[in-house]
PDB file of C-alpha atoms in Angstrom:
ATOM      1  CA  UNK A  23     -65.923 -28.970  58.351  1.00  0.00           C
ATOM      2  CA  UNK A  24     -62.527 -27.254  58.187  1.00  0.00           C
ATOM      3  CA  UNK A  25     -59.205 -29.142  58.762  1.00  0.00           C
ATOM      4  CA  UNK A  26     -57.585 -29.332  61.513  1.00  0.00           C
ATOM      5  CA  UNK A  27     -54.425 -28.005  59.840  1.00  0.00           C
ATOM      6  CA  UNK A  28     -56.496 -26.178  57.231  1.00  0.00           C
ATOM      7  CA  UNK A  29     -57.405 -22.684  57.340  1.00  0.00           C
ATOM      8  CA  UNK A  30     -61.032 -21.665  56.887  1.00  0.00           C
ATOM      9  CA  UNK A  31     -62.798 -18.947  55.785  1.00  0.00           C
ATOM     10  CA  UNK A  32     -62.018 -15.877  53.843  1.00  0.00           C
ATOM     11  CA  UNK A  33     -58.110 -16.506  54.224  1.00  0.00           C
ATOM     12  CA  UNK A  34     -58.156 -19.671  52.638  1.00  0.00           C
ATOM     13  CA  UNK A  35     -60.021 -17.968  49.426  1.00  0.00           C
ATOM     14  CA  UNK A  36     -57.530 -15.434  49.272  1.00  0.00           C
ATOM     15  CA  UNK A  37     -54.694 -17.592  49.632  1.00  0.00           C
ATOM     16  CA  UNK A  38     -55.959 -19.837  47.216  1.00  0.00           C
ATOM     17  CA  UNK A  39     -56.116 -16.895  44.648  1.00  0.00           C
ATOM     18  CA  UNK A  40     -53.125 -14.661  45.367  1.00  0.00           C
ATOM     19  CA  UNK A  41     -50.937 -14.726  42.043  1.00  0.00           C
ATOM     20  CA  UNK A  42     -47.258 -16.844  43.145  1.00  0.00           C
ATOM     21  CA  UNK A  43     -43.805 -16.241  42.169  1.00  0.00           C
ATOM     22  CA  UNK A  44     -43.984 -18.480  39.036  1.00  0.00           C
ATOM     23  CA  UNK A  45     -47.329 -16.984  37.939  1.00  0.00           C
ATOM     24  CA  UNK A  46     -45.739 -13.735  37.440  1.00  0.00           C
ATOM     25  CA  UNK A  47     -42.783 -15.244  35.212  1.00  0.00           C
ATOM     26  CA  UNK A  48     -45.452 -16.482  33.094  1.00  0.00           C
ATOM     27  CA  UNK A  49     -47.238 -13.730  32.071  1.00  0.00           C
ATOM     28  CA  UNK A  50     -45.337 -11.658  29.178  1.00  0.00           C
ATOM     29  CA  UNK A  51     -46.415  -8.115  30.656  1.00  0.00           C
ATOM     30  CA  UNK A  52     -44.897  -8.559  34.129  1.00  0.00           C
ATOM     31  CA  UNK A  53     -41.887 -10.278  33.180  1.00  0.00           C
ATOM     32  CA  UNK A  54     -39.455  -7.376  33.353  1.00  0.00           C
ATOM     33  CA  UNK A  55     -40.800  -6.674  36.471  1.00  0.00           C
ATOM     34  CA  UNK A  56     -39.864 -10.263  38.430  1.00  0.00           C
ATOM     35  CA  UNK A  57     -36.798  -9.510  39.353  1.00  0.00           C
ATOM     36  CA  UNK A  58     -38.509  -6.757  41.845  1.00  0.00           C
ATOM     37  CA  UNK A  59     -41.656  -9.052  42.506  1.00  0.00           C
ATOM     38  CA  UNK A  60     -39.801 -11.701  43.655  1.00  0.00           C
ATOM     39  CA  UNK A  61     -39.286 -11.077  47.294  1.00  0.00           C
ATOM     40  CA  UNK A  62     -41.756 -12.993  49.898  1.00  0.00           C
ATOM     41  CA  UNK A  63     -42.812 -10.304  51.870  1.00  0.00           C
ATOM     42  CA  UNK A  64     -44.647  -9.403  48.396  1.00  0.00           C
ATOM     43  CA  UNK A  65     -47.284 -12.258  48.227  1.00  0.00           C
ATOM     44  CA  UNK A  66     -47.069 -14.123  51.685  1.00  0.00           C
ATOM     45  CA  UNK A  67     -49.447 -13.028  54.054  1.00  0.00           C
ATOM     46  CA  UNK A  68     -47.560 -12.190  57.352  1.00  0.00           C
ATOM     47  CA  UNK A  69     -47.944 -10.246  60.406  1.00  0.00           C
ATOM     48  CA  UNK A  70     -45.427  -7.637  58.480  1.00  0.00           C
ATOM     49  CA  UNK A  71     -46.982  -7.665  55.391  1.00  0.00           C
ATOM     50  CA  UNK A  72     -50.945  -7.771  55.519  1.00  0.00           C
ATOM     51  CA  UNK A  73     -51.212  -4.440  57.788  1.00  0.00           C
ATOM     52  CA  UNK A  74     -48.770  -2.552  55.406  1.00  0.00           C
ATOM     53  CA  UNK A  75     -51.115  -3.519  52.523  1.00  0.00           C
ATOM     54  CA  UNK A  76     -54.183  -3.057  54.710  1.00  0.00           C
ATOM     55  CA  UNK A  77     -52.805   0.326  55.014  1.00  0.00           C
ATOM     56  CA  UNK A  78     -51.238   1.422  51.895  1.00  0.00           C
ATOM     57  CA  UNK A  79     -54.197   0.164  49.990  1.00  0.00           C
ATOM     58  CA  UNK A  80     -56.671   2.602  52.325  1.00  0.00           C
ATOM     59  CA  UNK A  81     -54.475   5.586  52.044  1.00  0.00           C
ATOM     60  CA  UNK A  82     -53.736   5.025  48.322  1.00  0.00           C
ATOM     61  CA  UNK A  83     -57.733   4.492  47.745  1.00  0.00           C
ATOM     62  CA  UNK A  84     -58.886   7.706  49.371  1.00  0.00           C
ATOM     63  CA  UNK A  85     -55.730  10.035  47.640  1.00  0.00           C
ATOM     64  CA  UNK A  86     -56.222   8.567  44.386  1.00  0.00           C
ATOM     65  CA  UNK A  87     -59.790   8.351  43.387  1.00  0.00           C
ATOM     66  CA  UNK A  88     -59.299   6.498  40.149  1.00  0.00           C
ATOM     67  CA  UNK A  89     -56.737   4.020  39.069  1.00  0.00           C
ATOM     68  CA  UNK A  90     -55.658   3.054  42.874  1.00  0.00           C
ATOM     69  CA  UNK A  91     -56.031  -0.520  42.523  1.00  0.00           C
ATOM     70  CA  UNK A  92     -53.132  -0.350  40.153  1.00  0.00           C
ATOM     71  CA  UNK A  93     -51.380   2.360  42.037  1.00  0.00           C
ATOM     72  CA  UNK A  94     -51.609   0.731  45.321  1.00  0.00           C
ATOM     73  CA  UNK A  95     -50.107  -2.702  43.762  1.00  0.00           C
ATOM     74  CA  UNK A  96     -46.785  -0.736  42.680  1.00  0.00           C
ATOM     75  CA  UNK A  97     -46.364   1.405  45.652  1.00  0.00           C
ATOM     76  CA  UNK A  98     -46.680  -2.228  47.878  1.00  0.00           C
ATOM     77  CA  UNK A  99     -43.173  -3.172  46.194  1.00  0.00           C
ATOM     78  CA  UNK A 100     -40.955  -0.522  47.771  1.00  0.00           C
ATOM     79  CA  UNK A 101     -42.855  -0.392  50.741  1.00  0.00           C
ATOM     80  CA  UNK A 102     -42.804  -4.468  50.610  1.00  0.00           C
ATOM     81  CA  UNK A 103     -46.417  -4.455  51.487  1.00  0.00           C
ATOM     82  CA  UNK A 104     -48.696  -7.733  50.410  1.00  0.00           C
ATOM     83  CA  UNK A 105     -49.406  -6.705  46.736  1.00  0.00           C
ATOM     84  CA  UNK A 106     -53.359  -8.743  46.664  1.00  0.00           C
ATOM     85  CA  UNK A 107     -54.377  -7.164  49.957  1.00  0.00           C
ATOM     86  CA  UNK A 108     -53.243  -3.433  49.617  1.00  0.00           C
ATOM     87  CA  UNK A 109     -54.984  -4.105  45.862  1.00  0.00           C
ATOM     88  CA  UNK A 110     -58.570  -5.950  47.571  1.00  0.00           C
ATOM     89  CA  UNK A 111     -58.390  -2.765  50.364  1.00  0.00           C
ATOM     90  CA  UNK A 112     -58.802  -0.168  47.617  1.00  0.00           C
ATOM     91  CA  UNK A 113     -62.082  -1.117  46.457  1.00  0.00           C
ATOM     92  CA  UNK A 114     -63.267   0.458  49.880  1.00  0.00           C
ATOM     93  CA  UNK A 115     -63.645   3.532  48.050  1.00  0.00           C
ATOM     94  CA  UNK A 116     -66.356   3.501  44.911  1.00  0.00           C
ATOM     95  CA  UNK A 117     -68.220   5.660  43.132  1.00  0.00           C
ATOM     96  CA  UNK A 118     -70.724   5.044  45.910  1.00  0.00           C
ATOM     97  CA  UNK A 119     -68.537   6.631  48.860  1.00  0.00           C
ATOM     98  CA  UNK A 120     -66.664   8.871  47.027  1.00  0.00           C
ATOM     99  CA  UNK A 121     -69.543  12.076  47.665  1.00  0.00           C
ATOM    100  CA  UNK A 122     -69.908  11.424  51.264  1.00  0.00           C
ATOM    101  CA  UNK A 123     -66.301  11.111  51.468  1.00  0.00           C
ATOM    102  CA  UNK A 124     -65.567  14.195  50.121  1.00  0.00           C
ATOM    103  CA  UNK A 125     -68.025  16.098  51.648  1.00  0.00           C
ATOM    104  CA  UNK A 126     -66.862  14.806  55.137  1.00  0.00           C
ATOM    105  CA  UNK A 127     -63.272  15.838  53.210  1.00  0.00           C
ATOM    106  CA  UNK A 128     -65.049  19.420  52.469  1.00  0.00           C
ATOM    107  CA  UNK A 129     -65.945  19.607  56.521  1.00  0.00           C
ATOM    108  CA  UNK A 130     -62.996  17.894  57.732  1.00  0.00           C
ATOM    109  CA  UNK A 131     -60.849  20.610  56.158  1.00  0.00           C
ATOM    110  CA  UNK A 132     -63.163  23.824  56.638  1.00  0.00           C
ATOM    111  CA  UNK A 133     -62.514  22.595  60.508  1.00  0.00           C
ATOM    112  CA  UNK A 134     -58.852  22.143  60.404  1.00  0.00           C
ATOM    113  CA  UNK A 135     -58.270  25.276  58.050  1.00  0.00           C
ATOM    114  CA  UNK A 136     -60.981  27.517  60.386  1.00  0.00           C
ATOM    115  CA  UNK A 137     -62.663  28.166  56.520  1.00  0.00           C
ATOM    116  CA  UNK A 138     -65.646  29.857  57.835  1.00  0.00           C
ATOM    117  CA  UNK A 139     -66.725  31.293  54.065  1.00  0.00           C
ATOM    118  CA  UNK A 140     -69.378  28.613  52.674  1.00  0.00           C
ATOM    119  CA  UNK A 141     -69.838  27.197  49.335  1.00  0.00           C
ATOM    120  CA  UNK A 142     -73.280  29.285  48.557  1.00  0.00           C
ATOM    121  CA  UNK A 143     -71.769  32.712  48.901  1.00  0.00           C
ATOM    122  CA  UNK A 144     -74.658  34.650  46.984  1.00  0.00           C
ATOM    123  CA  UNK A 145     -73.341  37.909  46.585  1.00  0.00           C
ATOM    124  CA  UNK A 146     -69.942  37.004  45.402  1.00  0.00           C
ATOM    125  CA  UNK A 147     -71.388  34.232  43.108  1.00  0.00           C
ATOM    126  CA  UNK A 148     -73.934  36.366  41.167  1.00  0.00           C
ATOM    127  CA  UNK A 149     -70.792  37.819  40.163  1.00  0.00           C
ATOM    128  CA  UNK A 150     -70.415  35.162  37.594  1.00  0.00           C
ATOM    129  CA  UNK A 151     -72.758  35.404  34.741  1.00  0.00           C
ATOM    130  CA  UNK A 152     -72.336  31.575  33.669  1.00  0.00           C
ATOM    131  CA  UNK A 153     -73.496  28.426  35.146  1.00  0.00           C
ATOM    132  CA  UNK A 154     -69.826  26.990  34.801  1.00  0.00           C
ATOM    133  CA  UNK A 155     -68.437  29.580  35.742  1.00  0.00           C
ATOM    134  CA  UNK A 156     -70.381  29.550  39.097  1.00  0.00           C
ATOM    135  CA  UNK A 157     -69.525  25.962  39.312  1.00  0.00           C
ATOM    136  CA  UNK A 158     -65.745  26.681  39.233  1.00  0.00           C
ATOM    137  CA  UNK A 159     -65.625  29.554  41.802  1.00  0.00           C
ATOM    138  CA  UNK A 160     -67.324  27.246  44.000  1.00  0.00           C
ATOM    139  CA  UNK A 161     -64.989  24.660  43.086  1.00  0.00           C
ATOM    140  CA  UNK A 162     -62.198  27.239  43.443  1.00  0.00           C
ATOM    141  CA  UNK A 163     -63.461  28.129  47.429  1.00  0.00           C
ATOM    142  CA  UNK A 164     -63.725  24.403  48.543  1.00  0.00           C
ATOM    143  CA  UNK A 165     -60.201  22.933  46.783  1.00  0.00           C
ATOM    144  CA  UNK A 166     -58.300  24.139  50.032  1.00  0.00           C
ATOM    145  CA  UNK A 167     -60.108  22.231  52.715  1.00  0.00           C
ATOM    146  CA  UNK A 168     -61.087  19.298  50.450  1.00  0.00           C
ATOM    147  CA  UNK A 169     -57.699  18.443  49.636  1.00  0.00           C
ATOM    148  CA  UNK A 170     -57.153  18.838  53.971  1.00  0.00           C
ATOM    149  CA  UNK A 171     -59.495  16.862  54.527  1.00  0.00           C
ATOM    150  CA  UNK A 172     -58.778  14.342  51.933  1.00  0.00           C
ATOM    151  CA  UNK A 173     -54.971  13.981  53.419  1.00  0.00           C
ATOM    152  CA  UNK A 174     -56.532  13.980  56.657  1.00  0.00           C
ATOM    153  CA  UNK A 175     -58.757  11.087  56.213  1.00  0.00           C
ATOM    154  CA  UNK A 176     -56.631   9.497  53.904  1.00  0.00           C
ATOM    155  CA  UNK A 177     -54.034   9.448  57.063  1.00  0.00           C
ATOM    156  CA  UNK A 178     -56.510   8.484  59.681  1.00  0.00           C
ATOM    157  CA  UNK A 179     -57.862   5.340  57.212  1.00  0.00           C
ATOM    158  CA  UNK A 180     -53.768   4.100  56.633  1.00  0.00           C
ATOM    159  CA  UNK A 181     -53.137   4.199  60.102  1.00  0.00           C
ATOM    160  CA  UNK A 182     -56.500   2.799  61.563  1.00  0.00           C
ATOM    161  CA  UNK A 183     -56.081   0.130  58.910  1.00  0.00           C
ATOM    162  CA  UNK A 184     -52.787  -0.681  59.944  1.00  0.00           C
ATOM    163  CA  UNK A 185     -53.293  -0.786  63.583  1.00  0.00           C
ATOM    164  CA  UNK A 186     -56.583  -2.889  63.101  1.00  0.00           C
ATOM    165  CA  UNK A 187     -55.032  -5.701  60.813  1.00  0.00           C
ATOM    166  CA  UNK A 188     -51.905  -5.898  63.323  1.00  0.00           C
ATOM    167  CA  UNK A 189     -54.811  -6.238  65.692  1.00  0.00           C
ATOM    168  CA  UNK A 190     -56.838  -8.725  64.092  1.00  0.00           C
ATOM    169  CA  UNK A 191     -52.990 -10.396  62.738  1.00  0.00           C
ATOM    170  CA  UNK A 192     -52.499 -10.638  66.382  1.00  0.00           C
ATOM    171  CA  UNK A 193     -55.691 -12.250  67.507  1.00  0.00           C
ATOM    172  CA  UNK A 194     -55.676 -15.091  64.361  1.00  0.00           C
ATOM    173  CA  UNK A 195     -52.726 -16.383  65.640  1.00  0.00           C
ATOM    174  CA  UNK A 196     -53.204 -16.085  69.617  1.00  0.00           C
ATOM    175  CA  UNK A 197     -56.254 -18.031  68.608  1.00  0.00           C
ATOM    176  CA  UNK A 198     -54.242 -20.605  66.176  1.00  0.00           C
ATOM    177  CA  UNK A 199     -51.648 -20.984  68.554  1.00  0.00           C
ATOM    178  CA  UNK A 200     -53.898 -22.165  71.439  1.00  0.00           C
ATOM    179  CA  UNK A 201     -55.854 -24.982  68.512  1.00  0.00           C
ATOM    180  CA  UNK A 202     -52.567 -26.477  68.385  1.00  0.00           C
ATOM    181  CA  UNK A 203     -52.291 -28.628  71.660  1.00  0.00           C
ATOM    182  CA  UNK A 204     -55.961 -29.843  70.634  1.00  0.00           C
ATOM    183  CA  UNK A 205     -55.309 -30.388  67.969  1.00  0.00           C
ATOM    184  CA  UNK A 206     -52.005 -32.950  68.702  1.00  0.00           C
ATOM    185  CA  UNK A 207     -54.279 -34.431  71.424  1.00  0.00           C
ATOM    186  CA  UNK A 208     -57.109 -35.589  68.606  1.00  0.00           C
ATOM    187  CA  UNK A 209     -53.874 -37.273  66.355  1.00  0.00           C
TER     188      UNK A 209
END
C-alpha cells in the first residue's frame, strides 16, 4: 500500500531513476557540460517542465528517426525541458512504427501538397532500366510530401503531447491536492 505522503506508481519509478545534479558531476564525460545541466527545471518534474519534454521528445522522435534519444536530451537544455522524460518520449517511435508512420507521412503530405501523381507511375518508371534506379525515382516523387507530412505529424504529436501532459499535470495534482485534508485527518 502506497504512503500517504508517498507517490505511487510509474512516477515514483521514474523519480527514483532520473540522474541528479551530483550524478552528472560524477561522470567524466558530462562534466564540462554541468555548468549548463545544472538548472532545476532540467531534472525536476514540474507542471513547466514534463509537457515541454513530453513534447520536445515527440517532435524530436518523429523528425529524427535515428539518434533522437540523444538529440532530444540536448535540445531539452535550451528549451529547459525535463531531460529523462523528453529522452523516455522518444522511444514512441521504433523500427516498428516508423513504416506506418511514414506512409501516413507519404498521405499526409500528398493531401496537403494536392500531389495527385502516385508512386507506381508505369510509364514513366519503365523509363529506368535498373531496379535502383526505379527505386530512386520513386523515392525522388514521394520526398516532397513525406517530408510534409513528416513536419506535419511531427507538429501535431509536440503539441498534442504537450497539451495532454499539461492535462494529465493538471489532473495529478487537482487529485493530490484534494488527498491532503484526508490525509491530515488520518495523522
Amino acid at each position: 500500500m502506497a504512503e500517504p505522503g508517498g507517490r505511487a506508481g510509474p512516477m515514483r519509478w521514474l523519480t527514483r531513476h532520473i540522474p541528479t545534479r551530483e550524478t552528472i558531476h560524477e561522470h567524466r564525460m558530462l562534466r564540462p557540460f554541468a555548468p549548463h545541466l545544472a538548472h532545476p527545471s532540467l531534472w525536476r518534474m514540474t507542471r513547466r517542465s514534463v509537457p515541454r519534454g513530453v513534447a520536445l521528445g515527440l517532435f524530436v522522435a518523429v523528425i529524427i528517426p535515428f539518434m533522437h534519444t540523444f538529440i532530444a536530451a540536448l535540445l531539452a537544455i535550451p528549451t529547459r525541458a525535463n531531460v529523462a522524460v523528453a529522452a523516455v518520449f522518444t522511444l514512441v517511435v521504433n523500427p516498428l512504427t516508423i513504416p506506418p508512420m511514414y506512409y501516413a507521412a507519404y498521405r499526409i503530405g500528398s493531401w496537403e501538397l494536392h500531389h495527385d501523381a502516385t508512386l507506381l507511375n508505369p510509364s514513366a518508371a519503365e523509363r529506368f532500366s535498373s531496379e535502383l534506379s526505379r527505386l530512386l525515382f520513386w523515392v525522388h516523387e514521394a520526398s516532397g510530401p513525406i517530408a510534409v507530412g513528416i513536419l506535419t505529424i511531427a507538429a501535431l504529436a509536440g503539441v498534442i503531447g504537450y497539451l495532454s501532459a499539461a492535462l494529465a499535470w493538471r489532473f495529478w495534482s487537482r487529485s493530490r491536492w484534494q488527498q491532503r485534508p484526508a490525509a491530515r485527518k488520518e495523522t
